[in-house]
Amino acid sequence: MATKARQAAESGELAEKIARGREIMQNCTLCPRNCSVDRTAGETGYCGMADRVEVAGYGPHFGEEQVLVGEKGSGTIFFCGCNLRCVFCQNYSISHCFEEECLTVDSGQLAAIMLGLQEQGCHNINLVTPGHIVPHLLSALQVAVEDGLRIPIVYNCGGYESMTALRLLDGIVDIYMPDIKFFSSESAGRYAGAADYPETVKRAVLEMQWQVGDLQIDDRGLAENGLLVRHLLMPDAKADSESIFTFLADRVSRNCYVNIMEQYRPCGTAKAFPELGRTISSDYYQEMITAAKKSGLTRIESNDFSQLLAKLFSS
Ligand code: SF4
């Protein structure tokens, strides 16, 4: 299957997007933080990243959705830095602190990582939290598709994406996978310093749906293209979750593929917020699955026992 990035490289569209991305970084408005710093001159904004890409790790990953994992895993690449930086982040040391082991890579090296994952049989390239390095990703994809990358590109993000970045990604990304975290400005401001998150994520998800549509799954059960939405359940946030389900069903699509995740645990500095100090009970999880179905959503990934077993034995 030819990826969209391959088609864009062949038409010359990808080269144009790379040039546009570099321009945007000179007065960076790549994400909704709108820092207006010149990253090409070494300045850094909220995400902490100047004109470079740092990789924290990569490899076939079996803990993702079954439609991404298949038999050989999702080719996951974890990037350092983040434009959202939630207090409860499970990858806190990578997103906030820039661990020493974060490795700076150039376009050729990032392309080689992608091609290596494809070589290992991974079913897709799963880019984790890439919003602040979109221009670099485009440059790496140019090299990778020229050298034979042909598996789908998954844009795995926190949903705090600007229209500027999404326009650069239009015609490049095969599968968008945003995690919708909050629908209340108060929570988004308190836990991620982004009170505008709810309005931003709504716009972003609508744009993603417009670009790629409902998730398409091939006859092997693997995602080919489309939108896959995650929602990490948070303690005592039922109203937020219900509003997210209603938004998805009414404004995005009843056929939107949604993974409702129950693995929240207080990581990072979450313990400084007493209300975040709990995990999600199975009753709470089941109640939210019921709420999602009630909202009209028809494609909900659940953590049923057979799926968990499949994941355990393949990792
Ligand atoms: S990508 Fe980084 S520097 Fe650019 S606007 Fe976002 S947080 Fe600021």
PDB file of C-alpha atoms and ligand atoms in Angstrom:
ATOM      1  CA  MET A   1       0.000   0.000   0.000  1.00  0.00           C
ATOM      2  CA  ALA A   2       1.380   3.389  -0.933  1.00  0.00           C
ATOM      3  CA  THR A   3       1.308   5.793   1.971  1.00  0.00           C
ATOM      4  CA  LYS A   4       0.083   9.313   1.523  1.00  0.00           C
ATOM      5  CA  ALA A   5       3.607  10.566   2.231  1.00  0.00           C
ATOM      6  CA  ARG A   6       4.877   8.632  -0.785  1.00  0.00           C
ATOM      7  CA  GLN A   7       2.283  10.230  -3.041  1.00  0.00           C
ATOM      8  CA  ALA A   8       3.114  13.686  -1.641  1.00  0.00           C
ATOM      9  CA  ALA A   9       6.833  13.121  -2.208  1.00  0.00           C
ATOM     10  CA  GLU A  10       6.229  12.068  -5.796  1.00  0.00           C
ATOM     11  CA  SER A  11       4.038  15.087  -6.549  1.00  0.00           C
ATOM     12  CA  GLY A  12       6.464  17.586  -4.981  1.00  0.00           C
ATOM     13  CA  GLU A  13       3.901  18.564  -2.348  1.00  0.00           C
ATOM     14  CA  LEU A  14       6.046  17.194   0.459  1.00  0.00           C
ATOM     15  CA  ALA A  15       9.012  19.392  -0.513  1.00  0.00           C
ATOM     16  CA  GLU A  16       6.738  22.450  -0.465  1.00  0.00           C
ATOM     17  CA  LYS A  17       5.456  21.526   2.983  1.00  0.00           C
ATOM     18  CA  ILE A  18       8.996  21.096   4.306  1.00  0.00           C
ATOM     19  CA  ALA A  19       9.898  24.601   3.115  1.00  0.00           C
ATOM     20  CA  ARG A  20       6.713  26.029   4.654  1.00  0.00           C
ATOM     21  CA  GLY A  21       7.406  24.229   7.952  1.00  0.00           C
ATOM     22  CA  ARG A  22      10.917  25.680   8.117  1.00  0.00           C
ATOM     23  CA  GLU A  23       9.482  29.168   7.573  1.00  0.00           C
ATOM     24  CA  ILE A  24       6.971  28.702  10.396  1.00  0.00           C
ATOM     25  CA  MET A  25       9.747  27.664  12.783  1.00  0.00           C
ATOM     26  CA  GLN A  26      11.480  31.019  12.271  1.00  0.00           C
ATOM     27  CA  ASN A  27       8.641  32.648  14.200  1.00  0.00           C
ATOM     28  CA  CYS A  28       7.238  29.510  15.739  1.00  0.00           C
ATOM     29  CA  THR A  29       3.469  29.178  15.639  1.00  0.00           C
ATOM     30  CA  LEU A  30       3.555  25.495  14.957  1.00  0.00           C
ATOM     31  CA  CYS A  31       1.314  24.718  17.912  1.00  0.00           C
ATOM     32  CA  PRO A  32      -1.325  26.657  19.869  1.00  0.00           C
ATOM     33  CA  ARG A  33       1.302  27.982  22.320  1.00  0.00           C
ATOM     34  CA  ASN A  34       2.321  30.461  19.571  1.00  0.00           C
ATOM     35  CA  CYS A  35       5.699  31.196  21.183  1.00  0.00           C
ATOM     36  CA  SER A  36       6.941  33.233  18.183  1.00  0.00           C
ATOM     37  CA  VAL A  37      10.566  32.253  18.816  1.00  0.00           C
ATOM     38  CA  ASP A  38      13.078  31.610  16.049  1.00  0.00           C
ATOM     39  CA  ARG A  39      13.871  27.948  16.545  1.00  0.00           C
ATOM     40  CA  THR A  40      16.104  27.886  13.480  1.00  0.00           C
ATOM     41  CA  ALA A  41      18.353  30.372  15.340  1.00  0.00           C
ATOM     42  CA  GLY A  42      18.515  28.154  18.428  1.00  0.00           C
ATOM     43  CA  GLU A  43      15.711  29.757  20.446  1.00  0.00           C
ATOM     44  CA  THR A  44      13.325  27.537  22.380  1.00  0.00           C
ATOM     45  CA  GLY A  45       9.712  27.982  23.379  1.00  0.00           C
ATOM     46  CA  TYR A  46       7.322  26.096  25.639  1.00  0.00           C
ATOM     47  CA  CYS A  47       8.158  22.700  24.109  1.00  0.00           C
ATOM     48  CA  GLY A  48      11.836  23.200  24.909  1.00  0.00           C
ATOM     49  CA  MET A  49      13.039  22.112  21.476  1.00  0.00           C
ATOM     50  CA  ALA A  50      15.069  24.312  19.131  1.00  0.00           C
ATOM     51  CA  ASP A  51      15.861  23.146  15.603  1.00  0.00           C
ATOM     52  CA  ARG A  52      16.387  19.482  16.320  1.00  0.00           C
ATOM     53  CA  VAL A  53      14.692  16.155  17.020  1.00  0.00           C
ATOM     54  CA  GLU A  54      15.431  14.064  20.083  1.00  0.00           C
ATOM     55  CA  VAL A  55      14.358  10.442  20.220  1.00  0.00           C
ATOM     56  CA  ALA A  56      13.863   8.754  23.587  1.00  0.00           C
ATOM     57  CA  GLY A  57      13.333   5.250  22.227  1.00  0.00           C
ATOM     58  CA  TYR A  58      11.850   3.210  19.412  1.00  0.00           C
ATOM     59  CA  GLY A  59      10.853  -0.341  18.566  1.00  0.00           C
ATOM     60  CA  PRO A  60       7.933  -2.662  17.840  1.00  0.00           C
ATOM     61  CA  HIS A  61       5.301  -1.908  20.481  1.00  0.00           C
ATOM     62  CA  PHE A  62       2.592  -4.356  21.502  1.00  0.00           C
ATOM     63  CA  GLY A  63       0.749  -2.233  24.058  1.00  0.00           C
ATOM     64  CA  GLU A  64      -1.163  -0.174  21.487  1.00  0.00           C
ATOM     65  CA  GLU A  65      -4.588  -0.789  19.952  1.00  0.00           C
ATOM     66  CA  GLN A  66      -4.986  -4.212  18.323  1.00  0.00           C
ATOM     67  CA  VAL A  67      -5.635  -2.575  14.939  1.00  0.00           C
ATOM     68  CA  LEU A  68      -2.131  -1.061  15.114  1.00  0.00           C
ATOM     69  CA  VAL A  69      -0.307  -3.943  16.774  1.00  0.00           C
ATOM     70  CA  GLY A  70      -1.348  -6.926  14.619  1.00  0.00           C
ATOM     71  CA  GLU A  71       1.192  -9.725  14.816  1.00  0.00           C
ATOM     72  CA  LYS A  72       4.432  -7.794  14.461  1.00  0.00           C
ATOM     73  CA  GLY A  73       3.763  -4.682  16.483  1.00  0.00           C
ATOM     74  CA  SER A  74       3.365  -0.976  15.920  1.00  0.00           C
ATOM     75  CA  GLY A  75       6.661   0.719  14.967  1.00  0.00           C
ATOM     76  CA  THR A  76       6.700   3.256  17.758  1.00  0.00           C
ATOM     77  CA  ILE A  77       9.080   6.213  18.024  1.00  0.00           C
ATOM     78  CA  PHE A  78       9.030   8.247  21.256  1.00  0.00           C
ATOM     79  CA  PHE A  79      10.131  11.859  20.914  1.00  0.00           C
ATOM     80  CA  CYS A  80      11.505  14.096  23.667  1.00  0.00           C
ATOM     81  CA  GLY A  81       9.797  17.396  24.457  1.00  0.00           C
ATOM     82  CA  CYS A  82       6.092  18.161  24.325  1.00  0.00           C
ATOM     83  CA  ASN A  83       3.869  21.164  23.717  1.00  0.00           C
ATOM     84  CA  LEU A  84       1.297  20.083  26.330  1.00  0.00           C
ATOM     85  CA  ARG A  85       3.265  18.673  29.279  1.00  0.00           C
ATOM     86  CA  CYS A  86       0.449  17.401  31.501  1.00  0.00           C
ATOM     87  CA  VAL A  87       1.297  17.117  35.191  1.00  0.00           C
ATOM     88  CA  PHE A  88       0.255  13.434  35.167  1.00  0.00           C
ATOM     89  CA  CYS A  89       2.224  12.442  32.048  1.00  0.00           C
ATOM     90  CA  GLN A  90       3.223   8.759  31.968  1.00  0.00           C
ATOM     91  CA  ASN A  91       6.359   9.758  30.064  1.00  0.00           C
ATOM     92  CA  TYR A  92       7.089  12.712  32.329  1.00  0.00           C
ATOM     93  CA  SER A  93      10.881  12.479  32.221  1.00  0.00           C
ATOM     94  CA  ILE A  94      10.822  12.510  28.422  1.00  0.00           C
ATOM     95  CA  SER A  95       8.198  15.201  27.945  1.00  0.00           C
ATOM     96  CA  HIS A  96       9.339  17.574  30.701  1.00  0.00           C
ATOM     97  CA  CYS A  97      12.956  17.023  31.584  1.00  0.00           C
ATOM     98  CA  PHE A  98      14.771  15.840  28.488  1.00  0.00           C
ATOM     99  CA  GLU A  99      16.473  12.736  29.785  1.00  0.00           C
ATOM    100  CA  GLU A 100      20.167  12.383  29.143  1.00  0.00           C
ATOM    101  CA  GLU A 101      19.512   9.342  27.016  1.00  0.00           C
ATOM    102  CA  CYS A 102      17.444  11.400  24.552  1.00  0.00           C
ATOM    103  CA  LEU A 103      19.295  11.038  21.312  1.00  0.00           C
ATOM    104  CA  THR A 104      19.522  13.885  18.784  1.00  0.00           C
ATOM    105  CA  VAL A 105      18.899  12.586  15.274  1.00  0.00           C
ATOM    106  CA  ASP A 106      18.952  14.219  11.853  1.00  0.00           C
ATOM    107  CA  SER A 107      16.488  13.545   9.044  1.00  0.00           C
ATOM    108  CA  GLY A 108      18.547  10.718   7.611  1.00  0.00           C
ATOM    109  CA  GLN A 109      18.880   9.004  10.976  1.00  0.00           C
ATOM    110  CA  LEU A 110      15.163   9.372  11.728  1.00  0.00           C
ATOM    111  CA  ALA A 111      14.362   7.968   8.289  1.00  0.00           C
ATOM    112  CA  ALA A 112      16.700   5.042   8.997  1.00  0.00           C
ATOM    113  CA  ILE A 113      14.835   4.351  12.268  1.00  0.00           C
ATOM    114  CA  MET A 114      11.535   4.269  10.345  1.00  0.00           C
ATOM    115  CA  LEU A 115      12.941   1.947   7.705  1.00  0.00           C
ATOM    116  CA  GLY A 116      14.418  -0.311  10.391  1.00  0.00           C
ATOM    117  CA  LEU A 117      11.002  -0.655  12.037  1.00  0.00           C
ATOM    118  CA  GLN A 118       9.484  -1.540   8.680  1.00  0.00           C
ATOM    119  CA  GLU A 119      12.271  -4.081   8.174  1.00  0.00           C
ATOM    120  CA  GLN A 120      11.343  -5.689  11.503  1.00  0.00           C
ATOM    121  CA  GLY A 121       7.811  -6.245  10.186  1.00  0.00           C
ATOM    122  CA  CYS A 122       6.031  -3.433  12.051  1.00  0.00           C
ATOM    123  CA  HIS A 123       2.661  -2.622  10.526  1.00  0.00           C
ATOM    124  CA  ASN A 124       2.950   1.158  10.806  1.00  0.00           C
ATOM    125  CA  ILE A 125       5.184   4.013  11.976  1.00  0.00           C
ATOM    126  CA  ASN A 126       3.714   5.345  15.206  1.00  0.00           C
ATOM    127  CA  LEU A 127       5.026   8.853  15.975  1.00  0.00           C
ATOM    128  CA  VAL A 128       4.436   9.665  19.652  1.00  0.00           C
ATOM    129  CA  THR A 129       3.908  13.330  20.599  1.00  0.00           C
ATOM    130  CA  PRO A 130       5.306  14.827  17.402  1.00  0.00           C
ATOM    131  CA  GLY A 131       3.447  18.182  17.300  1.00  0.00           C
ATOM    132  CA  HIS A 132       6.527  20.319  18.017  1.00  0.00           C
ATOM    133  CA  ILE A 133       8.718  18.658  15.367  1.00  0.00           C
ATOM    134  CA  VAL A 134       6.387  18.438  12.369  1.00  0.00           C
ATOM    135  CA  PRO A 135       8.844  20.112   9.917  1.00  0.00           C
ATOM    136  CA  HIS A 136      11.591  17.660  10.917  1.00  0.00           C
ATOM    137  CA  LEU A 137       9.213  14.744  10.498  1.00  0.00           C
ATOM    138  CA  LEU A 138       8.340  15.874   7.006  1.00  0.00           C
ATOM    139  CA  SER A 139      12.044  16.049   6.114  1.00  0.00           C
ATOM    140  CA  ALA A 140      12.624  12.550   7.492  1.00  0.00           C
ATOM    141  CA  LEU A 141       9.607  11.193   5.625  1.00  0.00           C
ATOM    142  CA  GLN A 142      10.954  12.615   2.382  1.00  0.00           C
ATOM    143  CA  VAL A 143      14.112  10.553   2.828  1.00  0.00           C
ATOM    144  CA  ALA A 144      12.262   7.493   4.148  1.00  0.00           C
ATOM    145  CA  VAL A 145       9.756   7.202   1.307  1.00  0.00           C
ATOM    146  CA  GLU A 146      12.498   7.720  -1.268  1.00  0.00           C
ATOM    147  CA  ASP A 147      14.302   4.795   0.379  1.00  0.00           C
ATOM    148  CA  GLY A 148      11.240   2.540   0.376  1.00  0.00           C
ATOM    149  CA  LEU A 149       9.005   3.325   3.365  1.00  0.00           C
ATOM    150  CA  ARG A 150       5.549   2.053   2.482  1.00  0.00           C
ATOM    151  CA  ILE A 151       3.702   1.382   5.769  1.00  0.00           C
ATOM    152  CA  PRO A 152       1.104   3.832   7.170  1.00  0.00           C
ATOM    153  CA  ILE A 153       2.126   6.840   9.248  1.00  0.00           C
ATOM    154  CA  VAL A 154       0.329   7.205  12.600  1.00  0.00           C
ATOM    155  CA  TYR A 155       0.273  10.669  14.192  1.00  0.00           C
ATOM    156  CA  ASN A 156      -0.112   9.826  17.902  1.00  0.00           C
ATOM    157  CA  CYS A 157      -0.705  13.088  19.769  1.00  0.00           C
ATOM    158  CA  GLY A 158      -2.274  14.802  22.749  1.00  0.00           C
ATOM    159  CA  GLY A 159      -4.782  16.641  20.583  1.00  0.00           C
ATOM    160  CA  TYR A 160      -3.349  20.105  21.273  1.00  0.00           C
ATOM    161  CA  GLU A 161      -2.631  20.680  17.610  1.00  0.00           C
ATOM    162  CA  SER A 162      -2.829  23.891  15.614  1.00  0.00           C
ATOM    163  CA  MET A 163      -4.487  24.229  12.245  1.00  0.00           C
ATOM    164  CA  THR A 164      -1.069  25.373  10.976  1.00  0.00           C
ATOM    165  CA  ALA A 165       0.487  22.003  11.799  1.00  0.00           C
ATOM    166  CA  LEU A 166      -2.546  20.043  10.619  1.00  0.00           C
ATOM    167  CA  ARG A 167      -2.417  21.755   7.229  1.00  0.00           C
ATOM    168  CA  LEU A 168       1.223  20.709   6.900  1.00  0.00           C
ATOM    169  CA  LEU A 169       0.181  17.151   7.714  1.00  0.00           C
ATOM    170  CA  ASP A 170      -2.776  17.066   5.328  1.00  0.00           C
ATOM    171  CA  GLY A 171      -2.037  14.515   2.643  1.00  0.00           C
ATOM    172  CA  ILE A 172       0.891  13.084   4.636  1.00  0.00           C
ATOM    173  CA  VAL A 173      -0.553  11.339   7.695  1.00  0.00           C
ATOM    174  CA  ASP A 174      -2.493   8.124   7.142  1.00  0.00           C
ATOM    175  CA  ILE A 175      -3.872   7.650  10.656  1.00  0.00           C
ATOM    176  CA  TYR A 176      -4.498  10.387  13.196  1.00  0.00           C
ATOM    177  CA  MET A 177      -4.598   9.197  16.800  1.00  0.00           C
ATOM    178  CA  PRO A 178      -5.349  12.082  19.191  1.00  0.00           C
ATOM    179  CA  ASP A 179      -5.916  11.460  22.892  1.00  0.00           C
ATOM    180  CA  ILE A 180      -8.734  13.771  23.975  1.00  0.00           C
ATOM    181  CA  LYS A 181      -7.887  14.499  27.589  1.00  0.00           C
ATOM    182  CA  PHE A 182     -10.144  17.245  28.941  1.00  0.00           C
ATOM    183  CA  PHE A 183     -13.319  19.022  27.957  1.00  0.00           C
ATOM    184  CA  SER A 184     -13.247  21.528  30.780  1.00  0.00           C
ATOM    185  CA  SER A 185     -11.076  24.625  30.473  1.00  0.00           C
ATOM    186  CA  GLU A 186     -10.533  24.603  34.203  1.00  0.00           C
ATOM    187  CA  SER A 187      -9.007  21.107  34.205  1.00  0.00           C
ATOM    188  CA  ALA A 188      -6.984  21.800  31.066  1.00  0.00           C
ATOM    189  CA  GLY A 189      -5.589  24.995  32.582  1.00  0.00           C
ATOM    190  CA  ARG A 190      -4.846  23.398  35.921  1.00  0.00           C
ATOM    191  CA  TYR A 191      -3.225  20.185  34.673  1.00  0.00           C
ATOM    192  CA  ALA A 192      -1.665  21.248  31.373  1.00  0.00           C
ATOM    193  CA  GLY A 193      -1.479  25.054  31.455  1.00  0.00           C
ATOM    194  CA  ALA A 194      -3.746  25.086  28.401  1.00  0.00           C
ATOM    195  CA  ALA A 195      -7.179  26.486  29.210  1.00  0.00           C
ATOM    196  CA  ASP A 196      -7.843  26.658  25.470  1.00  0.00           C
ATOM    197  CA  TYR A 197      -7.356  22.889  25.118  1.00  0.00           C
ATOM    198  CA  PRO A 198     -11.072  21.969  24.840  1.00  0.00           C
ATOM    199  CA  GLU A 199     -11.774  24.365  21.967  1.00  0.00           C
ATOM    200  CA  THR A 200      -8.443  23.530  20.322  1.00  0.00           C
ATOM    201  CA  VAL A 201      -8.923  19.781  20.453  1.00  0.00           C
ATOM    202  CA  LYS A 202     -12.459  20.030  19.083  1.00  0.00           C
ATOM    203  CA  ARG A 203     -11.224  22.010  16.076  1.00  0.00           C
ATOM    204  CA  ALA A 204      -8.285  19.661  15.603  1.00  0.00           C
ATOM    205  CA  VAL A 205     -10.351  16.474  15.707  1.00  0.00           C
ATOM    206  CA  LEU A 206     -12.904  17.883  13.267  1.00  0.00           C
ATOM    207  CA  GLU A 207     -10.055  18.791  10.910  1.00  0.00           C
ATOM    208  CA  MET A 208      -8.515  15.327  11.284  1.00  0.00           C
ATOM    209  CA  GLN A 209     -11.857  13.697  10.492  1.00  0.00           C
ATOM    210  CA  TRP A 210     -12.234  15.969   7.475  1.00  0.00           C
ATOM    211  CA  GLN A 211      -8.765  14.964   6.233  1.00  0.00           C
ATOM    212  CA  VAL A 212      -8.875  11.197   6.768  1.00  0.00           C
ATOM    213  CA  GLY A 213     -12.446  10.145   7.691  1.00  0.00           C
ATOM    214  CA  ASP A 214     -13.488   7.119   9.728  1.00  0.00           C
ATOM    215  CA  LEU A 215     -10.862   4.498  10.458  1.00  0.00           C
ATOM    216  CA  GLN A 216     -10.515   1.930   7.664  1.00  0.00           C
ATOM    217  CA  ILE A 217      -9.379  -1.545   8.648  1.00  0.00           C
ATOM    218  CA  ASP A 218      -8.058  -4.094   6.145  1.00  0.00           C
ATOM    219  CA  ASP A 219      -8.894  -7.783   5.946  1.00  0.00           C
ATOM    220  CA  ARG A 220      -6.002  -8.607   8.310  1.00  0.00           C
ATOM    221  CA  GLY A 221      -7.631  -6.433  10.969  1.00  0.00           C
ATOM    222  CA  LEU A 222      -5.015  -3.678  10.630  1.00  0.00           C
ATOM    223  CA  ALA A 223      -5.738   0.041  10.454  1.00  0.00           C
ATOM    224  CA  GLU A 224      -4.983   1.450   7.001  1.00  0.00           C
ATOM    225  CA  ASN A 225      -6.066   5.066   7.342  1.00  0.00           C
ATOM    226  CA  GLY A 226      -8.523   7.278   9.167  1.00  0.00           C
ATOM    227  CA  LEU A 227      -9.145   8.674  12.643  1.00  0.00           C
ATOM    228  CA  LEU A 228      -8.641   6.690  15.841  1.00  0.00           C
ATOM    229  CA  VAL A 229      -9.517   8.628  18.998  1.00  0.00           C
ATOM    230  CA  ARG A 230      -8.203   7.790  22.440  1.00  0.00           C
ATOM    231  CA  HIS A 231      -9.687   9.014  25.658  1.00  0.00           C
ATOM    232  CA  LEU A 232      -7.780   8.505  28.889  1.00  0.00           C
ATOM    233  CA  LEU A 233     -10.329   8.371  31.704  1.00  0.00           C
ATOM    234  CA  MET A 234      -9.400  10.671  34.570  1.00  0.00           C
ATOM    235  CA  PRO A 235     -10.492  10.338  38.212  1.00  0.00           C
ATOM    236  CA  ASP A 236     -13.819  12.037  38.971  1.00  0.00           C
ATOM    237  CA  ALA A 237     -14.220  13.411  35.454  1.00  0.00           C
ATOM    238  CA  LYS A 238     -17.353  11.623  34.285  1.00  0.00           C
ATOM    239  CA  ALA A 239     -18.998  14.785  32.990  1.00  0.00           C
ATOM    240  CA  ASP A 240     -15.931  15.563  30.850  1.00  0.00           C
ATOM    241  CA  SER A 241     -15.896  12.042  29.444  1.00  0.00           C
ATOM    242  CA  GLU A 242     -19.598  12.096  28.654  1.00  0.00           C
ATOM    243  CA  SER A 243     -19.227  15.435  26.847  1.00  0.00           C
ATOM    244  CA  ILE A 244     -16.351  14.013  24.806  1.00  0.00           C
ATOM    245  CA  PHE A 245     -18.446  10.992  23.758  1.00  0.00           C
ATOM    246  CA  THR A 246     -21.358  13.228  22.782  1.00  0.00           C
ATOM    247  CA  PHE A 247     -19.064  15.489  20.761  1.00  0.00           C
ATOM    248  CA  LEU A 248     -17.578  12.518  18.921  1.00  0.00           C
ATOM    249  CA  ALA A 249     -20.940  10.918  18.172  1.00  0.00           C
ATOM    250  CA  ASP A 250     -22.765  14.117  17.202  1.00  0.00           C
ATOM    251  CA  ARG A 251     -20.042  16.212  15.539  1.00  0.00           C
ATOM    252  CA  VAL A 252     -17.380  13.788  14.314  1.00  0.00           C
ATOM    253  CA  SER A 253     -18.986  10.456  13.432  1.00  0.00           C
ATOM    254  CA  ARG A 254     -20.950   7.704  15.116  1.00  0.00           C
ATOM    255  CA  ASN A 255     -18.512   5.360  13.379  1.00  0.00           C
ATOM    256  CA  CYS A 256     -15.548   7.081  14.999  1.00  0.00           C
ATOM    257  CA  TYR A 257     -13.196   4.379  16.343  1.00  0.00           C
ATOM    258  CA  VAL A 258     -12.680   5.157  20.034  1.00  0.00           C
ATOM    259  CA  ASN A 259     -10.386   3.570  22.590  1.00  0.00           C
ATOM    260  CA  ILE A 260     -11.482   4.407  26.128  1.00  0.00           C
ATOM    261  CA  MET A 261      -8.435   3.884  28.312  1.00  0.00           C
ATOM    262  CA  GLU A 262      -8.532   3.041  31.995  1.00  0.00           C
ATOM    263  CA  GLN A 263      -4.802   2.949  32.782  1.00  0.00           C
ATOM    264  CA  TYR A 264      -4.563   6.384  34.397  1.00  0.00           C
ATOM    265  CA  ARG A 265      -2.222   6.439  37.351  1.00  0.00           C
ATOM    266  CA  PRO A 266      -0.738   9.428  39.143  1.00  0.00           C
ATOM    267  CA  CYS A 267       2.624   9.916  37.414  1.00  0.00           C
ATOM    268  CA  GLY A 268       4.824  12.985  37.133  1.00  0.00           C
ATOM    269  CA  THR A 269       3.765  15.630  39.639  1.00  0.00           C
ATOM    270  CA  ALA A 270       0.144  14.471  39.837  1.00  0.00           C
ATOM    271  CA  LYS A 271       0.510  13.738  43.535  1.00  0.00           C
ATOM    272  CA  ALA A 272       0.597  17.497  44.131  1.00  0.00           C
ATOM    273  CA  PHE A 273      -3.071  17.457  43.083  1.00  0.00           C
ATOM    274  CA  PRO A 274      -4.996  15.336  45.618  1.00  0.00           C
ATOM    275  CA  GLU A 275      -7.916  14.822  43.229  1.00  0.00           C
ATOM    276  CA  LEU A 276      -5.553  13.144  40.732  1.00  0.00           C
ATOM    277  CA  GLY A 277      -4.152  10.698  43.253  1.00  0.00           C
ATOM    278  CA  ARG A 278      -6.504   7.823  42.395  1.00  0.00           C
ATOM    279  CA  THR A 279      -6.646   5.213  39.675  1.00  0.00           C
ATOM    280  CA  ILE A 280      -9.755   4.240  37.686  1.00  0.00           C
ATOM    281  CA  SER A 281     -11.895   1.424  39.138  1.00  0.00           C
ATOM    282  CA  SER A 282     -13.351  -1.219  36.861  1.00  0.00           C
ATOM    283  CA  ASP A 283     -16.876  -0.063  37.816  1.00  0.00           C
ATOM    284  CA  TYR A 284     -16.002   3.481  36.735  1.00  0.00           C
ATOM    285  CA  TYR A 285     -14.573   2.135  33.477  1.00  0.00           C
ATOM    286  CA  GLN A 286     -17.664   0.032  32.736  1.00  0.00           C
ATOM    287  CA  GLU A 287     -19.906   3.004  33.501  1.00  0.00           C
ATOM    288  CA  MET A 288     -17.990   5.102  30.960  1.00  0.00           C
ATOM    289  CA  ILE A 289     -18.155   2.357  28.318  1.00  0.00           C
ATOM    290  CA  THR A 290     -21.925   2.316  28.810  1.00  0.00           C
ATOM    291  CA  ALA A 291     -22.032   6.117  28.543  1.00  0.00           C
ATOM    292  CA  ALA A 292     -20.058   5.998  25.290  1.00  0.00           C
ATOM    293  CA  LYS A 293     -22.459   3.455  23.801  1.00  0.00           C
ATOM    294  CA  LYS A 294     -25.422   5.508  24.971  1.00  0.00           C
ATOM    295  CA  SER A 295     -24.036   8.566  23.203  1.00  0.00           C
ATOM    296  CA  GLY A 296     -24.384   6.668  19.916  1.00  0.00           C
ATOM    297  CA  LEU A 297     -20.755   5.656  19.310  1.00  0.00           C
ATOM    298  CA  THR A 298     -20.611   2.272  17.606  1.00  0.00           C
ATOM    299  CA  ARG A 299     -16.887   1.406  17.429  1.00  0.00           C
ATOM    300  CA  ILE A 300     -15.480   1.266  20.935  1.00  0.00           C
ATOM    301  CA  GLU A 301     -12.320  -0.713  21.645  1.00  0.00           C
ATOM    302  CA  SER A 302     -12.737  -2.480  24.962  1.00  0.00           C
ATOM    303  CA  ASN A 303     -10.147  -4.227  27.086  1.00  0.00           C
ATOM    304  CA  ASP A 304     -11.880  -7.592  26.914  1.00  0.00           C
ATOM    305  CA  PHE A 305     -10.088 -10.620  28.281  1.00  0.00           C
ATOM    306  CA  SER A 306      -9.227 -12.236  24.954  1.00  0.00           C
ATOM    307  CA  GLN A 307      -7.611  -9.034  23.724  1.00  0.00           C
ATOM    308  CA  LEU A 308      -5.558  -8.683  26.881  1.00  0.00           C
ATOM    309  CA  LEU A 309      -4.353 -12.274  26.527  1.00  0.00           C
ATOM    310  CA  ALA A 310      -3.390 -11.672  22.907  1.00  0.00           C
ATOM    311  CA  LYS A 311      -1.350  -8.634  23.925  1.00  0.00           C
ATOM    312  CA  LEU A 312       0.347 -10.466  26.806  1.00  0.00           C
ATOM    313  CA  PHE A 313       1.454 -13.379  24.656  1.00  0.00           C
ATOM    314  CA  SER A 314       2.692 -11.222  21.813  1.00  0.00           C
ATOM    315  CA  SER A 315       4.865  -8.921  23.917  1.00  0.00           C
TER     316      SER A 315
HETATM  317  S1  SF4 B   1       6.175  24.123  18.748  1.00  0.00           S
HETATM  318 FE1  SF4 B   1       7.268  24.729  20.613  1.00  0.00          FE
HETATM  319  S2  SF4 B   1       8.171  26.742  20.153  1.00  0.00           S
HETATM  320 FE2  SF4 B   1       6.633  26.325  18.581  1.00  0.00          FE
HETATM  321  S3  SF4 B   1       4.757  27.321  19.291  1.00  0.00           S
HETATM  322 FE3  SF4 B   1       4.689  25.197  20.016  1.00  0.00          FE
HETATM  323  S4  SF4 B   1       5.619  25.174  22.071  1.00  0.00           S
HETATM  324 FE4  SF4 B   1       6.159  27.123  21.055  1.00  0.00          FE
END
